[in-house]
Amino acid sequence: MSLNLQKKLGNLATLGYLLILDKDFSKSRSKIKKKQNRNIHKLMKSAYEIPFYRKRFDENHLTPDDFHCSEDLVRFPILTKAELREWMKELYDSNPDRRDSWDATSTSGSTGVPLKLYQSQREHACANASWIRTLMTFGYNPFFGKMVSFESSYRTEKKKRDSVVQKLGILQRRILSERRCTDEGMPDVIRELNEYAPDLICLRKNCIVRIALYAQKHNLTIRHPKWYIPVSEMVDEVTRSILEKTFGPGLTDCYGCDETGSCLVKRPGNDYYDACNDTHVVNIYDDQNRLADNGKVILTALYKHDFPIINYEVGDIASSYTKEGIRYVTKIQGRLNDTVKHENGDETSVLELRKIPNGITGIAQFRYVQDSYHDLRIELVRDPKDTTYSDQEISDFFLKRLKELYGEEFRIEVRWLDVIPPDPNGKLRCFVCNVK
């Protein structure tokens, strides 16, 4: 089948997969578990036929018959980003006659070099269906709802106006370019949001925060959507507070990665994330790679049979609990590989740094930048609606907490900004280490 035909049939394939995916996370846990178990075994049987994974099976004296549930995956080796990058490159180099039919994507590169990924057209349709299903689980209607979404970083958006179908009220979607979210362009962006009145706003976190801050600073009102999703980055409590002031109570937090797709969703009103158990396994491992309630996030994409992603170490840490074999994530604490580097060779977690802004109000954005072994910069943006504390009081609070953590190890600079600009990849990390 030609690539053009495969792509034309992609929407039909997406619809087909959407019909069979679970839309109700509240149904019987035993049924959810049984379906996940079947899909795990099917995936491992497919992976066994792929040389890269056959080697991992053989080296650990395993066969597909050893895997029938999420707990069994702890026996399989972890897949690192470096290993995945090497495998993807090897596939590309050794398949010149097939690679043009693959769907190519790329990660943002927030942890270093961007990772080039490949997937089949079938997997691409599955990933699209899985994302649409995620939206449906909290009530969004993909056929008759109205969405504002972000501009893709690796695909060119060709559409400049609504199609005939969209003018009839079906599959309505508008693309908002982040390049427009500047002081000059923001009035038009907010006006268009209010005129379009979307049911769902899905934008990168740094972009939607900038819109919220501009609206608050200039006393502009934005019509509350039913739901809004900040994507690409973790939603911390500071971000949550800023967004709810502008966009209302419909904050929905989705979690996943480019490599595996979206796999967790925290719906409005819930204090936990539901996992998409029919398409993914979300396991938590401790430092000895044993199943645990708290530790590193390990993802497996059950729908990826052509280019499997099994036991993938994302780099994040999380807290969770299990009930009748189903895991519920309660908190995602961010990158495990974001660390403060010390001159003696030690590296320490940034989790305590992340907690500091929660101890005071009046902050809209924050970022720590370590420029050397002894230089640490704090970049802060004011919450224009909260003047409980002065800039100096907030600065003193940060300096006091950092001294408690590090003593006199760092020369600390507090820098107040109008807005913290995103990284070149579009993300806005709360900790940046420039020490090589």
Short mmCIF file of C-alpha atoms in Angstrom, two decimals:
data_model
loop_
_atom_site.label_atom_id
_atom_site.label_comp_id
_atom_site.label_asym_id
_atom_site.label_seq_id
_atom_site.Cartn_x
_atom_site.Cartn_y
_atom_site.Cartn_z
CA MET A 1 0.00 0.00 0.00
CA SER A 2 1.40 3.43 -0.96
CA LEU A 3 2.28 5.97 1.71
CA ASN A 4 -0.24 8.48 0.34
CA LEU A 5 -3.01 5.90 0.57
CA GLN A 6 -1.94 4.93 4.09
CA LYS A 7 -2.12 8.57 5.18
CA LYS A 8 -5.51 9.08 3.54
CA LEU A 9 -6.81 6.05 5.40
CA GLY A 10 -5.28 7.32 8.65
CA ASN A 11 -8.41 9.15 9.79
CA LEU A 12 -10.52 6.04 9.21
CA ALA A 13 -7.97 3.97 11.15
CA THR A 14 -8.01 6.50 13.99
CA LEU A 15 -11.80 6.30 14.13
CA GLY A 16 -11.65 2.50 14.14
CA TYR A 17 -9.23 2.41 17.07
CA LEU A 18 -11.23 5.08 18.90
CA LEU A 19 -14.30 2.87 18.81
CA ILE A 20 -12.57 0.04 20.67
CA LEU A 21 -10.69 2.06 23.32
CA ASP A 22 -12.06 2.33 26.86
CA LYS A 23 -13.80 5.65 27.52
CA ASP A 24 -14.94 4.89 31.07
CA PHE A 25 -12.24 4.58 33.73
CA SER A 26 -14.81 3.82 36.44
CA LYS A 27 -15.81 0.36 35.24
CA SER A 28 -14.82 -2.93 36.90
CA ARG A 29 -11.12 -2.99 37.82
CA SER A 30 -11.01 -6.74 37.14
CA LYS A 31 -12.17 -6.15 33.55
CA ILE A 32 -9.64 -3.35 33.10
CA LYS A 33 -6.87 -5.59 34.44
CA LYS A 34 -7.83 -8.55 32.22
CA LYS A 35 -7.78 -6.39 29.10
CA GLN A 36 -4.42 -4.91 30.03
CA ASN A 37 -3.02 -8.39 30.73
CA ARG A 38 -4.09 -9.65 27.29
CA ASN A 39 -2.53 -6.63 25.61
CA ILE A 40 0.75 -7.08 27.51
CA HIS A 41 1.12 -10.66 26.31
CA LYS A 42 0.30 -9.68 22.71
CA LEU A 43 2.91 -6.92 22.82
CA MET A 44 5.62 -9.20 24.17
CA LYS A 45 4.90 -11.81 21.49
CA SER A 46 5.32 -9.12 18.82
CA ALA A 47 8.47 -7.72 20.42
CA TYR A 48 10.04 -11.19 20.50
CA GLU A 49 10.12 -11.15 16.68
CA ILE A 50 12.16 -7.92 16.61
CA PRO A 51 15.97 -8.44 16.79
CA PHE A 52 16.54 -5.56 19.22
CA TYR A 53 14.06 -7.00 21.71
CA ARG A 54 14.83 -10.68 20.99
CA LYS A 55 18.33 -9.96 22.25
CA ARG A 56 16.91 -8.47 25.47
CA PHE A 57 14.71 -11.52 25.97
CA ASP A 58 17.56 -13.97 25.36
CA GLU A 59 20.10 -12.16 27.51
CA ASN A 60 17.72 -12.39 30.47
CA HIS A 61 16.55 -15.97 29.74
CA LEU A 62 12.99 -14.82 29.09
CA THR A 63 10.24 -15.63 26.58
CA PRO A 64 6.85 -13.99 25.86
CA ASP A 65 5.22 -16.65 28.04
CA ASP A 66 6.87 -15.01 31.05
CA PHE A 67 4.72 -11.87 30.62
CA HIS A 68 1.00 -11.82 31.33
CA CYS A 69 0.51 -8.76 33.56
CA SER A 70 2.03 -5.39 34.45
CA GLU A 71 3.80 -6.88 37.47
CA ASP A 72 5.68 -9.31 35.19
CA LEU A 73 7.33 -6.42 33.33
CA VAL A 74 9.63 -5.82 36.28
CA ARG A 75 11.62 -8.83 35.02
CA PHE A 76 12.31 -7.17 31.66
CA PRO A 77 15.27 -4.76 31.30
CA ILE A 78 14.65 -1.02 31.46
CA LEU A 79 14.90 0.88 28.17
CA THR A 80 16.93 4.09 28.46
CA LYS A 81 16.75 7.12 26.20
CA ALA A 82 20.29 6.42 24.96
CA GLU A 83 19.36 2.84 24.01
CA LEU A 84 16.21 4.00 22.26
CA ARG A 85 18.14 6.65 20.33
CA GLU A 86 20.72 4.07 19.20
CA TRP A 87 18.02 1.62 18.10
CA MET A 88 16.07 4.27 16.17
CA LYS A 89 19.22 5.35 14.33
CA GLU A 90 20.12 1.76 13.53
CA LEU A 91 16.64 1.12 12.11
CA TYR A 92 16.80 4.24 9.98
CA ASP A 93 20.26 3.50 8.62
CA SER A 94 19.48 -0.14 7.80
CA ASN A 95 16.07 0.34 6.17
CA PRO A 96 16.44 2.83 3.29
CA ASP A 97 13.63 1.15 1.34
CA ARG A 98 11.10 1.24 4.21
CA ARG A 99 11.79 4.39 6.19
CA ASP A 100 9.87 6.71 3.86
CA SER A 101 6.69 4.93 4.92
CA TRP A 102 7.34 5.60 8.61
CA ASP A 103 5.90 8.49 10.57
CA ALA A 104 8.81 10.55 11.93
CA THR A 105 8.56 12.65 15.10
CA SER A 106 11.02 14.16 17.54
CA THR A 107 11.16 14.88 21.24
CA SER A 108 11.73 18.43 22.43
CA GLY A 109 15.24 17.71 23.65
CA SER A 110 14.63 19.21 27.10
CA THR A 111 17.09 16.74 28.63
CA GLY A 112 19.77 17.14 25.98
CA VAL A 113 19.83 16.13 22.32
CA PRO A 114 16.38 15.72 20.72
CA LEU A 115 15.43 12.10 20.09
CA LYS A 116 14.30 11.20 16.56
CA LEU A 117 11.45 8.70 16.70
CA TYR A 118 9.75 6.53 14.11
CA GLN A 119 6.41 4.80 14.14
CA SER A 120 4.24 3.01 11.61
CA GLN A 121 1.15 4.64 10.17
CA ARG A 122 -0.88 2.15 12.22
CA GLU A 123 0.83 3.25 15.43
CA HIS A 124 0.31 6.89 14.47
CA ALA A 125 -3.44 6.25 14.11
CA CYS A 126 -3.47 4.44 17.47
CA ALA A 127 -1.67 7.33 19.16
CA ASN A 128 -4.16 9.84 17.74
CA ALA A 129 -7.09 7.69 18.86
CA SER A 130 -5.59 7.34 22.34
CA TRP A 131 -5.25 11.12 22.69
CA ILE A 132 -8.82 11.74 21.48
CA ARG A 133 -10.04 9.09 23.92
CA THR A 134 -8.25 10.91 26.74
CA LEU A 135 -10.18 14.07 25.88
CA MET A 136 -13.44 12.13 25.81
CA THR A 137 -12.92 10.71 29.31
CA PHE A 138 -13.58 14.11 30.89
CA GLY A 139 -16.51 14.97 28.61
CA TYR A 140 -15.08 16.63 25.49
CA ASN A 141 -16.90 15.69 22.28
CA PRO A 142 -14.27 15.42 19.51
CA PHE A 143 -16.86 15.64 16.75
CA PHE A 144 -18.93 18.62 17.88
CA GLY A 145 -16.69 20.32 20.45
CA LYS A 146 -14.52 23.36 19.71
CA MET A 147 -10.81 23.22 20.49
CA VAL A 148 -7.90 25.63 20.42
CA SER A 149 -4.64 23.71 20.09
CA PHE A 150 -0.94 24.45 19.77
CA GLU A 151 1.11 24.54 16.60
CA SER A 152 3.07 21.35 16.02
CA SER A 153 6.83 21.69 16.29
CA TYR A 154 7.56 19.02 13.70
CA ARG A 155 4.63 19.21 11.27
CA THR A 156 3.61 22.19 9.20
CA GLU A 157 0.01 23.23 9.68
CA LYS A 158 -1.27 23.78 6.15
CA LYS A 159 -4.80 24.87 7.01
CA LYS A 160 -5.46 28.59 7.11
CA ARG A 161 -9.27 28.49 7.38
CA ASP A 162 -12.10 26.20 8.44
CA SER A 163 -13.06 23.37 6.12
CA VAL A 164 -16.60 22.86 4.83
CA VAL A 165 -17.10 20.17 7.47
CA GLN A 166 -15.91 22.48 10.25
CA LYS A 167 -18.24 25.24 9.09
CA LEU A 168 -21.05 22.74 9.70
CA GLY A 169 -19.91 22.47 13.34
CA ILE A 170 -18.01 19.18 13.03
CA LEU A 171 -14.37 18.61 14.12
CA GLN A 172 -13.84 22.29 14.89
CA ARG A 173 -10.28 23.22 15.79
CA ARG A 174 -8.15 26.35 15.67
CA ILE A 175 -4.36 26.40 15.82
CA LEU A 176 -2.71 29.08 17.96
CA SER A 177 0.91 29.81 17.12
CA GLU A 178 3.05 30.56 20.15
CA ARG A 179 4.84 33.18 18.08
CA ARG A 180 1.73 35.34 18.45
CA CYS A 181 1.83 35.23 22.26
CA THR A 182 3.90 38.39 22.68
CA ASP A 183 2.93 41.72 24.23
CA GLU A 184 2.11 43.03 20.77
CA GLY A 185 0.04 40.03 19.71
CA MET A 186 -1.64 39.14 23.00
CA PRO A 187 -4.67 41.51 22.71
CA ASP A 188 -5.62 39.86 19.42
CA VAL A 189 -5.05 36.39 20.85
CA ILE A 190 -7.35 37.07 23.80
CA ARG A 191 -9.97 38.70 21.59
CA GLU A 192 -9.97 35.68 19.26
CA LEU A 193 -10.24 33.26 22.18
CA ASN A 194 -13.30 35.10 23.45
CA GLU A 195 -14.90 35.27 20.00
CA TYR A 196 -14.25 31.61 19.17
CA ALA A 197 -15.38 30.51 22.68
CA PRO A 198 -13.69 27.08 22.64
CA ASP A 199 -14.88 24.22 24.85
CA LEU A 200 -11.27 23.08 25.23
CA ILE A 201 -7.96 24.97 25.21
CA CYS A 202 -4.89 22.76 24.79
CA LEU A 203 -1.64 24.76 24.74
CA ARG A 204 1.92 24.34 25.92
CA LYS A 205 2.26 25.33 29.55
CA ASN A 206 4.57 28.29 28.94
CA CYS A 207 2.16 29.72 26.35
CA ILE A 208 -1.05 29.41 28.35
CA VAL A 209 0.69 30.87 31.43
CA ARG A 210 1.84 33.87 29.39
CA ILE A 211 -1.74 34.45 28.21
CA ALA A 212 -3.01 34.23 31.79
CA LEU A 213 -0.40 36.67 33.11
CA TYR A 214 -1.06 39.19 30.35
CA ALA A 215 -4.81 39.04 30.99
CA GLN A 216 -4.34 39.55 34.73
CA LYS A 217 -1.82 42.36 34.31
CA HIS A 218 -4.10 44.28 31.92
CA ASN A 219 -7.39 43.40 33.66
CA LEU A 220 -8.68 41.49 30.64
CA THR A 221 -11.31 38.79 31.04
CA ILE A 222 -11.08 35.50 29.16
CA ARG A 223 -14.22 33.45 28.70
CA HIS A 224 -13.81 30.29 30.76
CA PRO A 225 -13.58 27.14 28.63
CA LYS A 226 -15.10 23.96 30.00
CA TRP A 227 -11.63 22.43 30.08
CA TYR A 228 -8.05 23.50 29.48
CA ILE A 229 -4.86 21.42 29.33
CA PRO A 230 -1.32 22.80 29.76
CA VAL A 231 0.87 20.31 27.89
CA SER A 232 4.61 19.52 27.56
CA GLU A 233 5.48 20.31 31.18
CA MET A 234 4.50 19.43 34.72
CA VAL A 235 1.74 21.53 36.30
CA ASP A 236 3.01 22.77 39.67
CA GLU A 237 0.90 24.48 42.32
CA VAL A 238 2.10 27.95 41.32
CA THR A 239 0.98 27.32 37.74
CA ARG A 240 -2.31 25.83 38.87
CA SER A 241 -3.15 28.93 40.93
CA ILE A 242 -2.31 31.37 38.11
CA LEU A 243 -4.30 29.47 35.50
CA GLU A 244 -7.40 28.99 37.63
CA LYS A 245 -7.61 32.75 38.22
CA THR A 246 -7.86 33.36 34.47
CA PHE A 247 -9.38 30.24 32.94
CA GLY A 248 -11.56 28.95 35.78
CA PRO A 249 -11.95 25.50 37.39
CA GLY A 250 -11.65 23.31 34.28
CA LEU A 251 -7.94 22.53 34.59
CA THR A 252 -7.22 19.03 33.30
CA ASP A 253 -3.73 17.60 33.73
CA CYS A 254 -2.53 15.02 31.19
CA TYR A 255 0.79 13.20 31.38
CA GLY A 256 2.85 11.30 28.85
CA CYS A 257 5.83 11.74 26.57
CA ASP A 258 6.51 11.94 22.83
CA GLU A 259 7.92 8.43 22.90
CA THR A 260 4.81 6.70 24.28
CA GLY A 261 1.95 9.19 23.91
CA SER A 262 -0.43 10.41 26.61
CA CYS A 263 -1.10 7.81 29.30
CA LEU A 264 -2.36 9.56 32.47
CA VAL A 265 -5.16 12.07 33.00
CA LYS A 266 -6.23 13.96 36.12
CA ARG A 267 -9.78 15.12 35.52
CA PRO A 268 -11.22 18.25 37.20
CA GLY A 269 -12.15 17.48 40.79
CA ASN A 270 -9.94 14.39 41.10
CA ASP A 271 -6.84 14.20 43.30
CA TYR A 272 -5.36 11.31 41.32
CA TYR A 273 -4.47 10.42 37.73
CA ASP A 274 -6.28 7.66 35.88
CA ALA A 275 -4.06 5.53 33.65
CA CYS A 276 -5.04 4.50 30.13
CA ASN A 277 -4.57 0.85 31.03
CA ASP A 278 -5.73 -0.61 27.70
CA THR A 279 -3.00 1.25 25.79
CA HIS A 280 -0.28 1.67 28.42
CA VAL A 281 1.37 0.27 31.50
CA VAL A 282 2.48 2.85 34.05
CA ASN A 283 4.80 1.21 36.57
CA ILE A 284 6.76 2.84 39.40
CA TYR A 285 10.19 1.39 40.29
CA ASP A 286 12.44 2.07 43.26
CA ASP A 287 16.23 2.45 43.06
CA GLN A 288 16.63 -1.34 42.84
CA ASN A 289 14.13 -1.50 39.94
CA ARG A 290 11.47 -3.15 42.08
CA LEU A 291 7.80 -2.22 41.96
CA ALA A 292 7.05 0.54 44.45
CA ASP A 293 4.52 3.24 45.30
CA ASN A 294 7.12 6.00 45.03
CA GLY A 295 9.94 6.20 42.55
CA LYS A 296 10.78 6.52 38.87
CA VAL A 297 8.11 6.36 36.17
CA ILE A 298 8.49 3.41 33.77
CA LEU A 299 6.19 3.41 30.73
CA THR A 300 5.18 0.72 28.24
CA ALA A 301 3.06 1.56 25.19
CA LEU A 302 0.87 -1.49 24.55
CA TYR A 303 -0.30 -0.35 21.11
CA LYS A 304 3.21 -0.07 19.64
CA HIS A 305 3.88 -3.47 18.05
CA ASP A 306 5.95 -2.27 15.08
CA PHE A 307 8.34 -0.04 17.05
CA PRO A 308 7.78 -1.20 20.65
CA ILE A 309 8.55 1.00 23.66
CA ILE A 310 8.81 -1.39 26.62
CA ASN A 311 9.85 -0.47 30.18
CA TYR A 312 10.91 3.01 29.12
CA GLU A 313 12.53 5.18 31.80
CA VAL A 314 11.03 8.61 31.18
CA GLY A 315 13.15 10.46 33.73
CA ASP A 316 10.32 11.56 36.02
CA ILE A 317 9.47 10.46 39.55
CA ALA A 318 5.98 9.99 40.96
CA SER A 319 3.89 8.81 43.90
CA SER A 320 1.08 6.27 43.50
CA TYR A 321 -1.02 3.53 45.03
CA THR A 322 -2.56 0.36 43.64
CA LYS A 323 -6.07 -0.96 44.14
CA GLU A 324 -7.12 -4.39 42.85
CA GLY A 325 -4.10 -4.43 40.57
CA ILE A 326 -4.75 -1.00 39.04
CA ARG A 327 -2.23 1.78 39.67
CA TYR A 328 -3.37 5.33 40.41
CA VAL A 329 -0.75 8.09 40.33
CA THR A 330 -1.24 10.80 42.94
CA LYS A 331 1.67 13.14 42.25
CA ILE A 332 4.22 13.62 39.49
CA GLN A 333 7.27 15.35 40.88
CA GLY A 334 9.19 16.02 37.70
CA ARG A 335 12.53 15.09 36.25
CA LEU A 336 14.72 12.67 38.14
CA ASN A 337 17.71 13.80 36.06
CA ASP A 338 17.40 17.49 37.00
CA THR A 339 20.10 17.83 39.63
CA VAL A 340 22.14 20.52 41.35
CA LYS A 341 25.84 19.94 40.66
CA HIS A 342 28.43 20.49 43.37
CA GLU A 343 32.17 21.12 43.07
CA ASN A 344 33.05 17.93 45.00
CA GLY A 345 31.33 15.85 42.31
CA ASP A 346 28.06 15.29 44.19
CA GLU A 347 24.69 15.88 42.59
CA THR A 348 21.55 16.55 44.62
CA SER A 349 17.85 16.53 43.73
CA VAL A 350 16.02 19.73 42.84
CA LEU A 351 12.84 18.58 44.58
CA GLU A 352 13.50 20.81 47.60
CA LEU A 353 13.94 23.77 45.25
CA ARG A 354 10.57 23.01 43.66
CA LYS A 355 8.91 23.14 47.08
CA ILE A 356 10.13 26.61 48.02
CA PRO A 357 7.60 28.62 45.91
CA ASN A 358 4.75 26.76 47.63
CA GLY A 359 5.65 28.45 50.91
CA ILE A 360 4.75 31.99 49.84
CA THR A 361 2.23 33.69 47.57
CA GLY A 362 2.66 36.42 44.97
CA ILE A 363 4.68 34.42 42.41
CA ALA A 364 3.40 33.68 38.91
CA GLN A 365 6.49 31.95 37.48
CA PHE A 366 9.82 30.80 38.82
CA ARG A 367 13.01 29.27 37.50
CA TYR A 368 16.37 28.39 39.02
CA VAL A 369 19.47 28.64 36.83
CA GLN A 370 22.79 27.18 38.02
CA ASP A 371 25.54 28.88 36.00
CA SER A 372 28.56 27.51 37.90
CA TYR A 373 29.43 25.49 40.98
CA HIS A 374 28.95 28.64 43.05
CA ASP A 375 26.44 30.75 41.13
CA LEU A 376 22.70 30.19 41.38
CA ARG A 377 20.15 32.56 39.88
CA ILE A 378 16.47 32.73 40.82
CA GLU A 379 14.19 34.19 38.14
CA LEU A 380 10.78 35.31 39.42
CA VAL A 381 7.65 36.82 37.89
CA ARG A 382 5.04 38.54 40.06
CA ASP A 383 1.46 37.43 40.34
CA PRO A 384 -0.25 40.73 39.39
CA LYS A 385 -3.32 39.84 41.45
CA ASP A 386 -1.51 39.03 44.71
CA THR A 387 0.32 41.81 46.55
CA THR A 388 0.35 40.14 49.96
CA TYR A 389 4.14 40.22 50.01
CA SER A 390 6.52 42.75 48.48
CA ASP A 391 9.25 41.81 46.01
CA GLN A 392 11.81 42.21 48.79
CA GLU A 393 9.89 39.97 51.17
CA ILE A 394 9.62 37.26 48.52
CA SER A 395 13.31 37.60 47.66
CA ASP A 396 14.28 37.34 51.32
CA PHE A 397 12.09 34.23 51.69
CA PHE A 398 13.90 32.49 48.83
CA LEU A 399 17.33 33.53 50.08
CA LYS A 400 16.55 32.26 53.58
CA ARG A 401 15.32 28.87 52.33
CA LEU A 402 18.28 28.44 49.98
CA LYS A 403 20.72 29.26 52.77
CA GLU A 404 19.06 26.57 54.89
CA LEU A 405 19.62 24.09 52.03
CA TYR A 406 23.13 25.03 50.90
CA GLY A 407 24.69 27.29 53.54
CA GLU A 408 27.22 29.61 51.91
CA GLU A 409 27.92 27.35 48.93
CA PHE A 410 26.25 29.60 46.35
CA ARG A 411 26.32 33.25 45.37
CA ILE A 412 22.59 33.75 44.87
CA GLU A 413 21.06 36.37 42.60
CA VAL A 414 17.33 37.09 42.59
CA ARG A 415 16.17 38.49 39.25
CA TRP A 416 12.63 39.81 38.72
CA LEU A 417 11.28 39.57 35.18
CA ASP A 418 8.07 40.51 33.37
CA VAL A 419 7.91 36.99 31.95
CA ILE A 420 10.29 34.03 31.89
CA PRO A 421 11.00 33.13 28.25
CA PRO A 422 10.74 29.48 27.21
CA ASP A 423 13.71 27.40 26.12
CA PRO A 424 14.36 27.14 22.36
CA ASN A 425 12.43 23.83 22.35
CA GLY A 426 9.29 25.62 23.58
CA LYS A 427 9.42 24.29 27.14
CA LEU A 428 9.97 26.21 30.33
CA ARG A 429 11.88 24.14 32.85
CA CYS A 430 11.85 25.26 36.48
CA PHE A 431 15.52 24.27 36.87
CA VAL A 432 18.33 24.76 34.34
CA CYS A 433 21.88 23.61 35.01
CA ASN A 434 24.55 25.15 32.79
CA VAL A 435 27.42 23.36 34.54
CA LYS A 436 29.02 20.88 32.13
#
